[in-house]
Short mmCIF file of C-alpha atoms and ligand atoms in Angstrom, two decimals:
data_model
loop_
_atom_site.label_atom_id
_atom_site.label_comp_id
_atom_site.label_asym_id
_atom_site.label_seq_id
_atom_site.Cartn_x
_atom_site.Cartn_y
_atom_site.Cartn_z
CA MET A 1 -136.33 -32.96 -75.42
CA HIS A 2 -133.94 -33.41 -72.52
CA GLU A 3 -132.23 -36.70 -71.85
CA PRO A 4 -134.21 -38.82 -69.34
CA LEU A 5 -132.81 -38.78 -65.80
CA SER A 6 -130.81 -41.79 -64.76
CA SER A 7 -132.77 -44.38 -62.77
CA THR A 8 -130.82 -43.41 -59.63
CA MET A 9 -131.62 -39.84 -58.64
CA ASP A 10 -130.27 -37.36 -56.11
CA VAL A 11 -133.34 -36.65 -53.97
CA LEU A 12 -133.73 -34.11 -51.18
CA VAL A 13 -136.52 -34.95 -48.71
CA VAL A 14 -137.48 -31.93 -46.61
CA GLY A 15 -139.26 -33.21 -43.52
CA GLY A 16 -137.45 -36.50 -44.10
CA THR A 17 -137.29 -37.22 -40.38
CA GLY A 18 -141.06 -36.97 -39.79
CA THR A 19 -143.81 -39.58 -39.80
CA ILE A 20 -144.48 -39.37 -43.53
CA GLY A 21 -140.99 -38.20 -44.52
CA SER A 22 -139.11 -41.04 -42.84
CA ALA A 23 -141.36 -43.54 -44.65
CA VAL A 24 -140.63 -41.72 -47.91
CA VAL A 25 -136.88 -41.91 -47.20
CA ASP A 26 -137.19 -45.65 -46.46
CA THR A 27 -139.17 -46.21 -49.68
CA LEU A 28 -136.76 -44.29 -51.91
CA SER A 29 -133.39 -45.12 -50.34
CA PRO A 30 -132.86 -48.56 -51.88
CA ARG A 31 -132.91 -47.04 -55.36
CA HIS A 32 -132.05 -43.36 -54.99
CA ASP A 33 -129.43 -41.21 -53.28
CA VAL A 34 -131.60 -39.59 -50.62
CA THR A 35 -130.76 -36.75 -48.21
CA ALA A 36 -133.16 -36.36 -45.26
CA VAL A 37 -133.62 -32.78 -44.08
CA GLY A 38 -135.30 -31.84 -40.81
CA HIS A 39 -135.92 -28.68 -38.85
CA THR A 40 -133.73 -29.61 -35.88
CA SER A 41 -132.97 -33.24 -36.87
CA GLY A 42 -131.75 -34.99 -40.00
CA GLU A 43 -128.57 -34.88 -42.07
CA LEU A 44 -129.20 -31.19 -42.83
CA GLN A 45 -131.59 -28.61 -41.36
CA VAL A 46 -133.91 -25.98 -42.80
CA ASP A 47 -136.68 -23.72 -41.59
CA LEU A 48 -139.45 -23.61 -44.18
CA ALA A 49 -140.65 -20.31 -42.72
CA ASP A 50 -137.28 -18.66 -43.45
CA PRO A 51 -136.44 -18.21 -47.19
CA GLU A 52 -132.77 -17.48 -46.37
CA SER A 53 -132.57 -20.85 -44.62
CA ILE A 54 -133.93 -22.50 -47.78
CA ASP A 55 -131.25 -20.73 -49.85
CA ARG A 56 -128.52 -21.93 -47.46
CA LEU A 57 -129.82 -25.50 -47.77
CA TYR A 58 -129.83 -25.31 -51.56
CA ASP A 59 -126.30 -23.85 -51.61
CA ALA A 60 -125.18 -26.90 -49.62
CA VAL A 61 -126.83 -29.58 -51.77
CA ALA A 62 -127.10 -28.31 -55.36
CA PRO A 63 -127.57 -29.84 -57.84
CA GLN A 64 -130.40 -32.30 -57.14
CA ASP A 65 -132.71 -34.32 -59.39
CA ALA A 66 -135.72 -33.87 -57.12
CA VAL A 67 -136.95 -32.03 -54.05
CA LEU A 68 -139.71 -33.67 -52.01
CA SER A 69 -141.37 -31.78 -49.19
CA CYS A 70 -143.04 -33.79 -46.43
CA ALA A 71 -143.15 -30.82 -44.07
CA GLY A 72 -145.23 -27.78 -43.29
CA GLU A 73 -147.14 -26.72 -40.21
CA ALA A 74 -150.60 -25.13 -40.06
CA ALA A 75 -152.82 -24.31 -37.10
CA PHE A 76 -155.81 -26.45 -36.13
CA GLY A 77 -158.55 -24.69 -34.16
CA GLU A 78 -162.09 -23.38 -34.17
CA LEU A 79 -162.70 -20.56 -36.64
CA LEU A 80 -163.67 -18.14 -33.89
CA GLU A 81 -160.60 -19.08 -31.84
CA LEU A 82 -157.92 -18.97 -34.55
CA THR A 83 -155.96 -15.71 -34.36
CA THR A 84 -154.59 -13.61 -37.18
CA ASP A 85 -151.17 -14.81 -36.08
CA ASP A 86 -152.32 -18.45 -36.38
CA PHE A 87 -153.28 -17.80 -40.00
CA SER A 88 -150.06 -15.87 -40.71
CA ARG A 89 -147.84 -18.62 -39.30
CA SER A 90 -149.75 -21.26 -41.25
CA LEU A 91 -149.38 -19.31 -44.46
CA SER A 92 -145.67 -18.52 -43.98
CA ASN A 93 -144.78 -22.10 -42.99
CA LYS A 94 -146.74 -24.72 -44.94
CA LEU A 95 -147.86 -22.56 -47.89
CA MET A 96 -145.11 -20.01 -48.55
CA GLY A 97 -142.40 -22.34 -47.24
CA GLN A 98 -143.25 -24.88 -49.94
CA VAL A 99 -143.72 -22.12 -52.53
CA HIS A 100 -140.19 -20.90 -51.68
CA LEU A 101 -138.86 -24.45 -52.03
CA VAL A 102 -140.02 -24.43 -55.66
CA ARG A 103 -139.22 -20.80 -56.54
CA HIS A 104 -135.75 -20.90 -55.00
CA GLY A 105 -135.14 -24.45 -56.19
CA LEU A 106 -135.78 -24.07 -59.90
CA ASP A 107 -132.06 -23.36 -60.44
CA VAL A 108 -131.09 -26.26 -58.18
CA VAL A 109 -133.01 -29.07 -59.88
CA ARG A 110 -131.50 -30.63 -62.99
CA ASP A 111 -133.21 -30.72 -66.40
CA GLY A 112 -136.25 -33.01 -66.30
CA GLY A 113 -136.23 -33.10 -62.49
CA SER A 114 -139.17 -32.62 -60.16
CA PHE A 115 -140.69 -31.11 -57.06
CA THR A 116 -143.28 -32.92 -54.94
CA LEU A 117 -145.02 -30.91 -52.21
CA THR A 118 -147.51 -31.94 -49.53
CA SER A 119 -151.09 -30.76 -48.96
CA GLY A 120 -153.69 -33.00 -47.27
CA VAL A 121 -157.27 -34.19 -47.69
CA LEU A 122 -158.54 -31.30 -45.55
CA SER A 123 -158.21 -29.12 -48.68
CA GLN A 124 -161.16 -30.96 -50.25
CA GLU A 125 -162.72 -32.63 -47.22
CA PRO A 126 -162.75 -30.00 -44.45
CA MET A 127 -163.82 -30.57 -40.85
CA PRO A 128 -164.63 -28.19 -38.01
CA GLY A 129 -161.30 -26.71 -36.89
CA SER A 130 -159.56 -27.04 -40.26
CA ALA A 131 -160.09 -23.53 -41.68
CA ALA A 132 -156.40 -22.53 -41.62
CA ILE A 133 -155.19 -25.97 -42.72
CA SER A 134 -157.79 -26.24 -45.50
CA LEU A 135 -156.82 -22.75 -46.71
CA VAL A 136 -153.13 -23.62 -46.83
CA ASN A 137 -153.58 -27.07 -48.39
CA ALA A 138 -155.82 -25.68 -51.15
CA GLY A 139 -153.27 -22.92 -51.73
CA VAL A 140 -150.47 -25.44 -52.20
CA GLU A 141 -152.57 -27.41 -54.70
CA GLY A 142 -153.47 -24.25 -56.66
CA PHE A 143 -149.83 -23.14 -56.71
CA VAL A 144 -148.70 -26.51 -58.05
CA ARG A 145 -151.26 -26.47 -60.88
CA ALA A 146 -150.04 -23.03 -62.00
CA ALA A 147 -146.30 -23.43 -61.33
CA ALA A 148 -146.22 -26.59 -63.43
CA LEU A 149 -147.24 -24.52 -66.46
CA GLU A 150 -144.15 -22.32 -66.16
CA ALA A 151 -141.46 -24.56 -64.71
CA PRO A 152 -138.51 -24.52 -67.17
CA ARG A 153 -136.36 -27.36 -68.58
CA ASP A 154 -139.10 -30.02 -68.31
CA ILE A 155 -139.11 -29.73 -64.52
CA ARG A 156 -142.30 -31.24 -63.06
CA VAL A 157 -144.23 -29.94 -60.04
CA ASN A 158 -146.79 -32.09 -58.17
CA VAL A 159 -148.33 -32.35 -54.73
CA VAL A 160 -149.29 -35.38 -52.66
CA SER A 161 -152.48 -35.14 -50.62
CA PRO A 162 -152.21 -37.58 -47.71
CA PRO A 163 -155.23 -38.73 -45.72
CA TRP A 164 -154.92 -39.15 -41.96
CA VAL A 165 -151.86 -41.31 -41.38
CA ALA A 166 -152.35 -44.41 -39.20
CA GLU A 167 -149.26 -43.70 -37.05
CA THR A 168 -150.44 -40.12 -36.45
CA LEU A 169 -153.92 -41.27 -35.39
CA ASP A 170 -152.27 -43.79 -33.07
CA GLU A 171 -150.16 -41.01 -31.47
CA MET A 172 -153.36 -38.98 -31.04
CA GLY A 173 -155.06 -41.88 -29.27
CA GLU A 174 -157.43 -42.43 -32.20
CA ASP A 175 -158.15 -45.63 -34.12
CA PRO A 176 -155.21 -46.14 -36.52
CA SER A 177 -157.36 -48.30 -38.80
CA ASP A 178 -159.14 -45.09 -39.86
CA GLY A 179 -155.90 -43.93 -41.49
CA LEU A 180 -153.38 -45.07 -44.09
CA PRO A 181 -150.00 -46.38 -42.90
CA ALA A 182 -147.12 -43.98 -43.63
CA ALA A 183 -145.44 -46.61 -45.81
CA ALA A 184 -148.53 -46.67 -48.06
CA VAL A 185 -148.65 -42.86 -48.19
CA ALA A 186 -144.99 -42.91 -49.25
CA GLU A 187 -145.96 -44.75 -52.44
CA ALA A 188 -147.64 -41.57 -53.72
CA TYR A 189 -144.35 -39.66 -53.37
CA ARG A 190 -142.53 -42.45 -55.22
CA THR A 191 -145.13 -42.28 -58.01
CA SER A 192 -144.66 -38.52 -58.29
CA LEU A 193 -140.87 -38.84 -58.31
CA GLU A 194 -140.61 -41.66 -60.84
CA GLY A 195 -143.65 -40.85 -63.01
CA ASP A 196 -144.11 -38.26 -65.74
CA MET A 197 -147.13 -36.30 -64.46
CA THR A 198 -146.98 -32.58 -63.68
CA GLY A 199 -149.37 -30.08 -62.10
CA GLU A 200 -151.24 -32.90 -60.38
CA THR A 201 -152.56 -33.46 -56.88
CA LEU A 202 -151.94 -37.14 -56.08
CA ASP A 203 -154.46 -38.58 -53.64
CA ALA A 204 -152.38 -41.01 -51.58
CA ARG A 205 -155.46 -43.20 -50.96
CA ALA A 206 -155.81 -43.88 -54.68
CA LEU A 207 -152.16 -44.89 -55.06
CA ALA A 208 -151.77 -47.06 -51.95
N1 LIG B 1 -149.66 -37.16 -40.46
C1 LIG B 1 -150.84 -36.99 -41.01
O1 LIG B 1 -151.85 -37.64 -40.63
C2 LIG B 1 -151.01 -36.03 -42.15
C3 LIG B 1 -152.18 -36.05 -42.92
C4 LIG B 1 -152.32 -35.15 -43.96
C5 LIG B 1 -151.31 -34.24 -44.22
N2 LIG B 1 -150.18 -34.23 -43.47
C6 LIG B 1 -149.13 -33.25 -43.77
O2 LIG B 1 -147.93 -33.92 -44.07
C7 LIG B 1 -146.83 -33.13 -43.61
C8 LIG B 1 -145.93 -33.99 -42.74
O3 LIG B 1 -146.71 -34.51 -41.68
P1 LIG B 1 -146.07 -35.50 -40.59
O4 LIG B 1 -147.20 -36.04 -39.80
O5 LIG B 1 -145.11 -36.44 -41.25
O6 LIG B 1 -145.27 -34.46 -39.68
P2 LIG B 1 -144.22 -34.75 -38.51
O7 LIG B 1 -144.16 -36.19 -38.17
O8 LIG B 1 -144.51 -33.75 -37.45
O9 LIG B 1 -142.82 -34.38 -39.20
C9 LIG B 1 -142.58 -33.07 -39.63
C10 LIG B 1 -141.27 -33.02 -40.39
O10 LIG B 1 -141.08 -31.67 -40.83
C11 LIG B 1 -139.93 -31.12 -40.18
N3 LIG B 1 -140.22 -29.71 -39.83
C12 LIG B 1 -140.93 -29.25 -38.77
N4 LIG B 1 -140.95 -27.89 -38.79
C13 LIG B 1 -140.24 -27.52 -39.89
C14 LIG B 1 -139.85 -26.27 -40.44
N5 LIG B 1 -140.22 -25.10 -39.89
N6 LIG B 1 -139.08 -26.26 -41.54
C15 LIG B 1 -138.67 -27.42 -42.12
N7 LIG B 1 -139.01 -28.63 -41.66
C16 LIG B 1 -139.77 -28.67 -40.55
C17 LIG B 1 -139.68 -31.99 -38.96
O11 LIG B 1 -138.31 -31.90 -38.58
P3 LIG B 1 -137.88 -32.00 -37.00
O12 LIG B 1 -138.29 -33.38 -36.58
O13 LIG B 1 -136.41 -31.79 -37.02
O14 LIG B 1 -138.65 -30.93 -36.28
C18 LIG B 1 -140.06 -33.36 -39.51
O15 LIG B 1 -139.02 -33.88 -40.32
C19 LIG B 1 -147.44 -31.92 -42.89
O16 LIG B 1 -147.50 -30.83 -43.78
C20 LIG B 1 -148.83 -32.37 -42.57
O17 LIG B 1 -149.77 -31.29 -42.52
C21 LIG B 1 -150.00 -35.10 -42.45
#
């Protein structure tokens, strides 16, 4: 058995400047040493769709106790309107980008550390227009279940599945009360970081 991690961890939050990610940074910062990474914003930058960019990020920040991803883009649109390029970009960004974060990060995370990725309820609760997003989200969840079986040195791998976020619905002109506030969604990431589960999909609604 490895020694347990200290209660204060070095945590990298990819997408840490976004709606969910900034709430995660706020939730974790009082206790942990958090670095917020954006695409064009944040303390450091990365492009999930570019594996070499992920390697450059890891070279700059290694070692870490945990990597949280609150990022990943996928195309929303009617099945008959989505192009092959829409699917390819969705797969290379939200799915393979997060897969690369784990594959390229296994040497970066300390013994007993963790990865927490992001999917979304559209993996299990699809709607018209969500074919590419549902595909990608389900792929992330399947990857996490399998990767957790092989991650070395007691490293854990989980994924948070957020519902619609209240702030996002508000920005879209929809009723925010149909969603969960980002601060409540952030609790699922904290649970994944500080808990001992692995290979799990954490439904943020159940942990809020
Ligand atoms: N919001 C929701 O209602 C909701 C619900 C379910 C699932 N999700 C999922 O949760 C994740 C975060 O959603 P959000 O609403 O918080 O997004 P958001 O507010 O748009 O923030 C996205 C974050 O990711 C970064 N980012 C954008 N493109 C990137 C790239 N190519 N490589 C690395 N980082 C990149 C952004 O950085 P910059 O600001 O520098 O561009 C920002 O920090 C997404 O995967 C989304 O599908 C969201």
